[in-house]
């Protein structure tokens, strides 16, 4: 059986326009979300957009918070985190959630940080508030291996699960530095490809992904049956600073480890004050994508400090080439 296509998804998806009144969520209070609020997952549940976002105080120990919205822009926050560090592998942060809903269960991938290694972890829920942790997924993997990042031990981040099966199996794209893929029969145990077989590596001098590429939100199936994935990319400047932007990739379900097409320019990049000033400046980092009320909403972190959204109303068109 072929994967279920989305009637309003095409490649490239867009054009997206940043909301003029971003950020839509900022730090608040003097507790767990007092310093930074960013990098959100997004799902639609019961007619509302639900964000599961990364937040922390000045200690930079991240938790996952939850907020809901009836219009995709104005959110009400749950007062307490819905996922917090409890295990040694995540002692100093549960970071960067991505969420896919499959048959009434929500599968959250997130990064467990112990101040030595980052490990991609999995948790499940049926209500988005109570989560069961399943631990690190790829404890021996290093997604920076092809180009090196000074890490001798394991390192894995950024897992995005395609919410429809391919020939009875489930597909995940994952990786920071380079991008890989993995398969699962049960959505809990995942078998990755070989560590020396990335499907995408940094894209070379002069490109917007020359330093690293990283998985974005869960991929979707386009209206003609291909797999579309939004991804993040970065360049590193001579002074050591970085600039993160967002691209798009296209895959064939029959060969999901081979890129068919990619955008050669970013569809989202730092442009506002919040995008260019923060804990890590010059960052737009997308992790949430939903179709809601005839509009695509892409939710992203702004400089690791605040949370923004860009929207694409179905029917809008990219301007003519050269304009």
C-alpha positions as a Markdown table, in Angstrom:
| # | Residue | x | y | z |
|---|---|---|---|---|
| 1 | Unk | 0.0 | 0.0 | 0.0 |
| 2 | Unk | 1.4 | 3.4 | -0.9 |
| 3 | Unk | 1.7 | 6.1 | 1.8 |
| 4 | Unk | -1.2 | 8.5 | 2.3 |
| 5 | Unk | -0.6 | 11.7 | 0.4 |
| 6 | Unk | -1.6 | 15.2 | 1.7 |
| 7 | Unk | -3.8 | 17.0 | -0.8 |
| 8 | Unk | -2.2 | 20.3 | -0.1 |
| 9 | Unk | 1.5 | 19.5 | 0.0 |
| 10 | Unk | 3.8 | 20.0 | -3.0 |
| 11 | Unk | 7.5 | 20.6 | -3.5 |
| 12 | Unk | 8.7 | 23.2 | -2.8 |
| 13 | Unk | 6.2 | 23.9 | 0.0 |
| 14 | Unk | 5.5 | 27.6 | 0.2 |
| 15 | Unk | 6.0 | 30.5 | 0.0 |
| 16 | Unk | 6.2 | 31.0 | 3.8 |
| 17 | Unk | 6.0 | 34.4 | 5.3 |
| 18 | Unk | 7.2 | 35.1 | 8.9 |
| 19 | Unk | 4.4 | 36.4 | 11.1 |
| 20 | Unk | 4.9 | 40.2 | 11.4 |
| 21 | Unk | 4.3 | 40.1 | 15.2 |
| 22 | Unk | 6.7 | 37.3 | 16.0 |
| 23 | Unk | 7.7 | 36.1 | 18.5 |
| 24 | Unk | 4.5 | 34.3 | 19.4 |
| 25 | Unk | 6.0 | 32.8 | 22.6 |
| 26 | Unk | 8.6 | 34.4 | 24.9 |
| 27 | Unk | 10.3 | 33.4 | 28.2 |
| 28 | Unk | 8.1 | 34.1 | 31.2 |
| 29 | Unk | 8.2 | 33.9 | 35.0 |
| 30 | Unk | 11.2 | 33.0 | 37.1 |
| 31 | Unk | 11.2 | 29.3 | 36.8 |
| 32 | Unk | 11.6 | 26.6 | 34.1 |
| 33 | Unk | 10.8 | 28.8 | 31.1 |
| 34 | Unk | 12.3 | 32.1 | 32.3 |
| 35 | Unk | 15.3 | 32.4 | 30.0 |
| 36 | Unk | 14.5 | 30.8 | 26.6 |
| 37 | Unk | 11.4 | 29.3 | 24.8 |
| 38 | Unk | 12.1 | 27.9 | 21.4 |
| 39 | Unk | 12.4 | 24.8 | 19.0 |
| 40 | Unk | 8.8 | 23.5 | 19.1 |
| 41 | Unk | 7.1 | 20.4 | 17.8 |
| 42 | Unk | 3.6 | 20.9 | 16.5 |
| 43 | Unk | 0.5 | 18.7 | 16.1 |
| 44 | Unk | -3.2 | 19.3 | 15.5 |
| 45 | Unk | -5.5 | 17.8 | 18.2 |
| 46 | Unk | -9.2 | 18.3 | 18.8 |
| 47 | Unk | -9.3 | 21.2 | 16.5 |
| 48 | Unk | -6.4 | 23.1 | 18.0 |
| 49 | Unk | -2.7 | 23.5 | 17.3 |
| 50 | Unk | -0.6 | 22.1 | 20.1 |
| 51 | Unk | 3.0 | 23.1 | 20.5 |
| 52 | Unk | 5.5 | 21.1 | 22.5 |
| 53 | Unk | 8.4 | 23.5 | 23.0 |
| 54 | Unk | 11.8 | 23.6 | 24.5 |
| 55 | Unk | 12.3 | 25.9 | 27.5 |
| 56 | Unk | 14.8 | 26.6 | 30.2 |
| 57 | Unk | 15.9 | 29.0 | 32.9 |
| 58 | Unk | 19.4 | 30.5 | 33.1 |
| 59 | Unk | 20.8 | 27.0 | 34.0 |
| 60 | Unk | 20.1 | 25.9 | 30.4 |
| 61 | Unk | 18.5 | 22.6 | 31.7 |
| 62 | Unk | 15.8 | 22.2 | 29.1 |
| 63 | Unk | 12.2 | 20.9 | 29.7 |
| 64 | Unk | 9.3 | 20.4 | 27.3 |
| 65 | Unk | 6.3 | 22.7 | 27.7 |
| 66 | Unk | 2.9 | 22.6 | 26.1 |
| 67 | Unk | 0.7 | 25.3 | 24.6 |
| 68 | Unk | -2.5 | 25.3 | 22.6 |
| 69 | Unk | -4.1 | 27.6 | 20.1 |
| 70 | Unk | -7.4 | 27.9 | 18.2 |
| 71 | Unk | -5.9 | 30.0 | 15.4 |
| 72 | Unk | -2.3 | 28.8 | 15.2 |
| 73 | Unk | -0.9 | 32.2 | 16.4 |
| 74 | Unk | -2.2 | 33.0 | 19.9 |
| 75 | Unk | -1.3 | 30.3 | 22.4 |
| 76 | Unk | -2.3 | 29.4 | 26.0 |
| 77 | Unk | 0.4 | 27.7 | 28.0 |
| 78 | Unk | 0.1 | 24.8 | 30.4 |
| 79 | Unk | 1.7 | 25.9 | 33.6 |
| 80 | Unk | 4.1 | 23.0 | 34.1 |
| 81 | Unk | 6.4 | 21.1 | 31.8 |
| 82 | Unk | 5.0 | 17.9 | 30.3 |
| 83 | Unk | 8.5 | 16.3 | 30.0 |
| 84 | Unk | 11.5 | 17.0 | 32.2 |
| 85 | Unk | 14.9 | 15.4 | 32.8 |
| 86 | Unk | 14.7 | 12.3 | 35.1 |
| 87 | Unk | 17.3 | 10.0 | 33.7 |
| 88 | Unk | 21.1 | 10.1 | 33.7 |
| 89 | Unk | 21.4 | 10.4 | 29.9 |
| 90 | Unk | 19.2 | 13.6 | 30.0 |
| 91 | Unk | 20.3 | 15.0 | 33.4 |
| 92 | Unk | 21.1 | 18.4 | 31.9 |
| 93 | Unk | 18.3 | 18.7 | 29.4 |
| 94 | Unk | 15.4 | 17.2 | 27.4 |
| 95 | Unk | 15.7 | 19.2 | 24.2 |
| 96 | Unk | 14.3 | 19.8 | 20.8 |
| 97 | Unk | 11.1 | 17.7 | 20.6 |
| 98 | Unk | 9.6 | 16.5 | 17.4 |
| 99 | Unk | 6.2 | 14.7 | 17.5 |
| 100 | Unk | 4.3 | 12.4 | 15.1 |
| 101 | Unk | 0.8 | 11.0 | 15.7 |
| 102 | Unk | 0.1 | 7.5 | 14.6 |
| 103 | Unk | -3.1 | 5.6 | 15.3 |
| 104 | Unk | -3.8 | 7.7 | 18.4 |
| 105 | Unk | -0.4 | 7.5 | 19.9 |
| 106 | Unk | 2.1 | 10.4 | 19.9 |
| 107 | Unk | 5.7 | 9.6 | 19.3 |
| 108 | Unk | 8.2 | 12.2 | 20.6 |
| 109 | Unk | 11.8 | 12.2 | 19.7 |
| 110 | Unk | 14.0 | 14.5 | 21.7 |
| 111 | Unk | 17.6 | 15.0 | 22.6 |
| 112 | Unk | 18.9 | 13.8 | 26.0 |
| 113 | Unk | 21.9 | 15.9 | 27.1 |
| 114 | Unk | 24.3 | 14.9 | 29.9 |
| 115 | Unk | 26.9 | 17.7 | 29.1 |
| 116 | Unk | 29.1 | 15.1 | 27.4 |
| 117 | Unk | 27.0 | 13.5 | 24.7 |
| 118 | Unk | 23.7 | 14.2 | 23.0 |
| 119 | Unk | 21.5 | 11.2 | 22.4 |
| 120 | Unk | 18.3 | 10.9 | 20.4 |
| 121 | Unk | 15.6 | 9.6 | 22.8 |
| 122 | Unk | 12.0 | 8.5 | 22.4 |
| 123 | Unk | 8.9 | 9.0 | 24.5 |
| 124 | Unk | 5.2 | 8.1 | 23.8 |
| 125 | Unk | 1.9 | 9.4 | 24.9 |
| 126 | Unk | -1.8 | 9.2 | 24.2 |
| 127 | Unk | -2.8 | 12.6 | 25.5 |
| 128 | Unk | 0.4 | 14.8 | 25.0 |
| 129 | Unk | 0.6 | 15.4 | 28.8 |
| 130 | Unk | 1.8 | 12.1 | 30.2 |
| 131 | Unk | 4.8 | 10.6 | 28.5 |
| 132 | Unk | 6.5 | 7.1 | 28.8 |
| 133 | Unk | 10.2 | 7.3 | 28.1 |
| 134 | Unk | 11.9 | 4.6 | 26.0 |
| 135 | Unk | 15.5 | 5.8 | 26.3 |
| 136 | Unk | 18.2 | 6.5 | 23.7 |
| 137 | Unk | 17.6 | 5.1 | 20.3 |
| 138 | Unk | 21.0 | 5.0 | 18.8 |
| 139 | Unk | 23.5 | 4.8 | 21.7 |
| 140 | Unk | 26.5 | 4.0 | 19.5 |
| 141 | Unk | 25.8 | 6.5 | 16.6 |
| 142 | Unk | 27.7 | 9.7 | 15.8 |
| 143 | Unk | 25.9 | 11.8 | 13.2 |
| 144 | Unk | 28.9 | 14.1 | 12.9 |
| 145 | Unk | 31.1 | 11.2 | 11.9 |
| 146 | Unk | 31.5 | 12.1 | 8.2 |
| 147 | Unk | 33.0 | 15.5 | 8.8 |
| 148 | Unk | 33.9 | 15.3 | 12.4 |
| 149 | Unk | 33.0 | 17.7 | 15.3 |
| 150 | Unk | 35.6 | 16.8 | 17.9 |
| 151 | Unk | 33.3 | 14.1 | 19.4 |
| 152 | Unk | 34.8 | 10.8 | 20.2 |
| 153 | Unk | 31.7 | 9.4 | 21.8 |
| 154 | Unk | 28.1 | 8.9 | 20.6 |
| 155 | Unk | 26.2 | 11.9 | 19.3 |
| 156 | Unk | 22.7 | 11.9 | 17.8 |
| 157 | Unk | 19.9 | 14.4 | 17.5 |
| 158 | Unk | 16.9 | 15.4 | 15.4 |
| 159 | Unk | 14.6 | 12.4 | 14.8 |
| 160 | Unk | 11.6 | 12.9 | 12.5 |
| 161 | Unk | 9.2 | 10.0 | 12.0 |
| 162 | Unk | 7.1 | 9.8 | 8.8 |
| 163 | Unk | 3.6 | 9.2 | 10.3 |
| 164 | Unk | 2.5 | 6.7 | 7.5 |
| 165 | Unk | 4.1 | 3.3 | 6.9 |
| 166 | Unk | 6.0 | 2.4 | 3.8 |
| 167 | Unk | 5.4 | -1.3 | 2.8 |
| 168 | Unk | 4.4 | -2.0 | 6.4 |
| 169 | Unk | 7.5 | -0.3 | 8.0 |
| 170 | Unk | 8.0 | 3.1 | 9.5 |
| 171 | Unk | 10.7 | 5.5 | 8.4 |
| 172 | Unk | 12.7 | 8.0 | 10.5 |
| 173 | Unk | 15.1 | 10.6 | 9.3 |
| 174 | Unk | 17.6 | 11.7 | 11.9 |
| 175 | Unk | 20.8 | 13.5 | 12.4 |
| 176 | Unk | 22.7 | 16.7 | 13.2 |
| 177 | Unk | 25.8 | 17.3 | 11.2 |
| 178 | Unk | 24.8 | 14.8 | 8.5 |
| 179 | Unk | 21.4 | 13.2 | 7.9 |
| 180 | Unk | 20.6 | 9.5 | 8.2 |
| 181 | Unk | 17.6 | 7.2 | 8.1 |
| 182 | Unk | 16.2 | 4.3 | 10.2 |
| 183 | Unk | 13.4 | 1.8 | 10.0 |
| 184 | Unk | 11.0 | 0.3 | 12.5 |
| 185 | Unk | 8.3 | -2.4 | 12.6 |
| 186 | Unk | 6.8 | -1.2 | 16.0 |
| 187 | Unk | 7.8 | 2.5 | 16.2 |
| 188 | Unk | 9.7 | 1.8 | 19.4 |
| 189 | Unk | 12.8 | -0.2 | 18.3 |
| 190 | Unk | 14.6 | 1.4 | 15.4 |
| 191 | Unk | 17.4 | 0.0 | 13.1 |
| 192 | Unk | 19.6 | 2.7 | 11.7 |
| 193 | Unk | 21.5 | 2.6 | 8.5 |
| 194 | Unk | 25.3 | 2.3 | 8.7 |
| 195 | Unk | 27.0 | 5.2 | 10.4 |
| 196 | Unk | 29.2 | 5.6 | 7.3 |
| 197 | Unk | 26.2 | 5.9 | 4.9 |
| 198 | Unk | 24.6 | 9.3 | 5.4 |
| 199 | Unk | 22.0 | 10.3 | 2.9 |
| 200 | Unk | 23.0 | 14.0 | 3.2 |
| 201 | Unk | 26.3 | 15.6 | 4.3 |
| 202 | Unk | 27.2 | 19.3 | 4.5 |
| 203 | Unk | 26.6 | 20.8 | 1.1 |
| 204 | Unk | 29.9 | 22.4 | 0.3 |
| 205 | Unk | 31.6 | 25.9 | 0.3 |
| 206 | Unk | 29.4 | 28.8 | -0.5 |
| 207 | Unk | 26.1 | 27.0 | 0.2 |
| 208 | Unk | 23.7 | 27.6 | 3.1 |
| 209 | Unk | 24.4 | 24.1 | 4.5 |
| 210 | Unk | 28.2 | 24.1 | 4.2 |
| 211 | Unk | 28.8 | 23.6 | 8.0 |
| 212 | Unk | 26.0 | 21.2 | 8.9 |
| 213 | Unk | 22.6 | 19.9 | 7.9 |
| 214 | Unk | 20.0 | 18.7 | 10.4 |
| 215 | Unk | 16.5 | 17.2 | 10.2 |
| 216 | Unk | 13.5 | 19.5 | 10.7 |
| 217 | Unk | 9.9 | 18.6 | 11.4 |
| 218 | Unk | 8.4 | 15.1 | 10.7 |
| 219 | Unk | 8.2 | 14.6 | 6.9 |
| 220 | Unk | 5.0 | 14.6 | 4.9 |
| 221 | Unk | 3.7 | 12.9 | 1.7 |
| 222 | Unk | 3.2 | 15.3 | -1.2 |
| 223 | Unk | 0.1 | 15.4 | -3.4 |
| 224 | Unk | 1.9 | 13.2 | -6.0 |
| 225 | Unk | 3.2 | 10.7 | -3.4 |
| 226 | Unk | 6.7 | 11.7 | -2.7 |
| 227 | Unk | 8.3 | 12.4 | 0.7 |
| 228 | Unk | 8.9 | 16.1 | 1.6 |
| 229 | Unk | 11.2 | 17.0 | 4.4 |
| 230 | Unk | 12.0 | 20.5 | 5.8 |
| 231 | Unk | 15.5 | 20.6 | 7.1 |
| 232 | Unk | 17.8 | 23.0 | 8.9 |
| 233 | Unk | 21.2 | 24.0 | 7.7 |
| 234 | Unk | 24.1 | 26.1 | 8.9 |
| 235 | Unk | 27.2 | 28.0 | 7.9 |
| 236 | Unk | 30.1 | 28.7 | 10.3 |
| 237 | Unk | 31.8 | 32.1 | 10.1 |
| 238 | Unk | 35.5 | 32.8 | 10.5 |
| 239 | Unk | 34.9 | 34.2 | 14.0 |
| 240 | Unk | 33.2 | 30.9 | 15.1 |
| 241 | Unk | 29.6 | 32.2 | 14.9 |
| 242 | Unk | 27.0 | 30.4 | 13.0 |
| 243 | Unk | 24.0 | 31.2 | 10.8 |
| 244 | Unk | 21.1 | 28.7 | 10.6 |
| 245 | Unk | 18.5 | 28.7 | 7.8 |
| 246 | Unk | 15.9 | 26.2 | 6.5 |
| 247 | Unk | 15.7 | 24.2 | 3.3 |
| 248 | Unk | 13.6 | 21.4 | 1.8 |
| 249 | Unk | 14.4 | 17.9 | 0.5 |
| 250 | Unk | 12.4 | 15.5 | -1.7 |
| 251 | Unk | 12.5 | 11.7 | -1.6 |
| 252 | Unk | 10.8 | 8.7 | -3.3 |
| 253 | Unk | 9.2 | 6.3 | -0.9 |
| 254 | Unk | 10.6 | 3.5 | -3.1 |
| 255 | Unk | 14.1 | 4.8 | -2.3 |
| 256 | Unk | 13.9 | 7.0 | 0.7 |
| 257 | Unk | 17.6 | 7.3 | 1.2 |
| 258 | Unk | 18.3 | 9.1 | -2.1 |
| 259 | Unk | 17.5 | 12.8 | -2.5 |
| 260 | Unk | 15.5 | 13.5 | -5.6 |
| 261 | Unk | 15.5 | 17.3 | -5.3 |
| 262 | Unk | 16.5 | 20.0 | -2.9 |
| 263 | Unk | 16.0 | 23.7 | -2.6 |
| 264 | Unk | 19.2 | 25.6 | -3.4 |
| 265 | Unk | 18.2 | 28.6 | -1.3 |
| 266 | Unk | 16.6 | 28.9 | 2.1 |
| 267 | Unk | 12.9 | 29.3 | 2.4 |
| 268 | Unk | 13.3 | 30.8 | 5.9 |
| 269 | Unk | 16.4 | 32.7 | 7.3 |
| 270 | Unk | 17.2 | 35.2 | 10.0 |
| 271 | Unk | 15.7 | 38.5 | 9.3 |
| 272 | Unk | 14.2 | 40.1 | 12.4 |
| 273 | Unk | 15.8 | 41.3 | 15.7 |
| 274 | Unk | 14.8 | 38.1 | 17.5 |
| 275 | Unk | 16.2 | 36.0 | 14.6 |
| 276 | Unk | 19.6 | 37.7 | 14.9 |
| 277 | Unk | 20.0 | 38.3 | 18.6 |
| 278 | Unk | 19.8 | 35.7 | 21.4 |
| 279 | Unk | 21.5 | 32.9 | 23.2 |
| 280 | Unk | 22.8 | 31.7 | 19.9 |
| 281 | Unk | 22.3 | 34.5 | 17.4 |
| 282 | Unk | 21.4 | 34.3 | 13.7 |
| 283 | Unk | 19.2 | 31.2 | 14.0 |
| 284 | Unk | 15.9 | 30.2 | 12.5 |
| 285 | Unk | 15.4 | 26.5 | 13.4 |
| 286 | Unk | 12.2 | 24.8 | 12.3 |
| 287 | Unk | 10.9 | 21.7 | 14.1 |
| 288 | Unk | 7.1 | 22.0 | 13.8 |
| 289 | Unk | 4.9 | 21.9 | 10.7 |
| 290 | Unk | 1.1 | 21.5 | 10.5 |
| 291 | Unk | -1.7 | 22.1 | 8.1 |
| 292 | Unk | -4.5 | 24.0 | 9.9 |
| 293 | Unk | -7.4 | 26.0 | 8.6 |
| 294 | Unk | -6.2 | 26.0 | 4.9 |
| 295 | Unk | -2.8 | 27.3 | 6.0 |
| 296 | Unk | 0.6 | 25.6 | 6.6 |
| 297 | Unk | 2.2 | 26.8 | 9.9 |
| 298 | Unk | 5.9 | 26.3 | 10.3 |
| 299 | Unk | 7.1 | 26.9 | 13.9 |
| 300 | Unk | 10.7 | 27.7 | 14.7 |
| 301 | Unk | 13.2 | 28.8 | 17.3 |
| 302 | Unk | 14.6 | 32.3 | 17.0 |
| 303 | Unk | 18.2 | 32.5 | 18.1 |
| 304 | Unk | 17.6 | 29.8 | 20.8 |
| 305 | Unk | 15.6 | 32.4 | 22.8 |
| 306 | Unk | 12.1 | 33.0 | 21.4 |
| 307 | Unk | 9.5 | 31.1 | 19.3 |
| 308 | Unk | 8.2 | 32.3 | 15.9 |
| 309 | Unk | 5.9 | 31.1 | 13.1 |
| 310 | Unk | 5.9 | 31.4 | 9.4 |
| 311 | Unk | 2.7 | 30.7 | 7.3 |
| 312 | Unk | 1.9 | 29.6 | 3.8 |
| 313 | Unk | -1.8 | 30.1 | 2.8 |
| 314 | Unk | -2.7 | 27.4 | 0.3 |
| 315 | Unk | -2.9 | 29.0 | -3.1 |
| 316 | Unk | -0.2 | 31.6 | -2.6 |
| 317 | Unk | 2.6 | 31.4 | -5.2 |
| 318 | Unk | 6.3 | 32.0 | -5.3 |
| 319 | Unk | 7.2 | 35.1 | -7.2 |
| 320 | Unk | 8.5 | 34.8 | -10.7 |
| 321 | Unk | 12.1 | 33.8 | -11.0 |
| 322 | Unk | 14.3 | 36.8 | -11.2 |
| 323 | Unk | 11.9 | 39.2 | -9.5 |
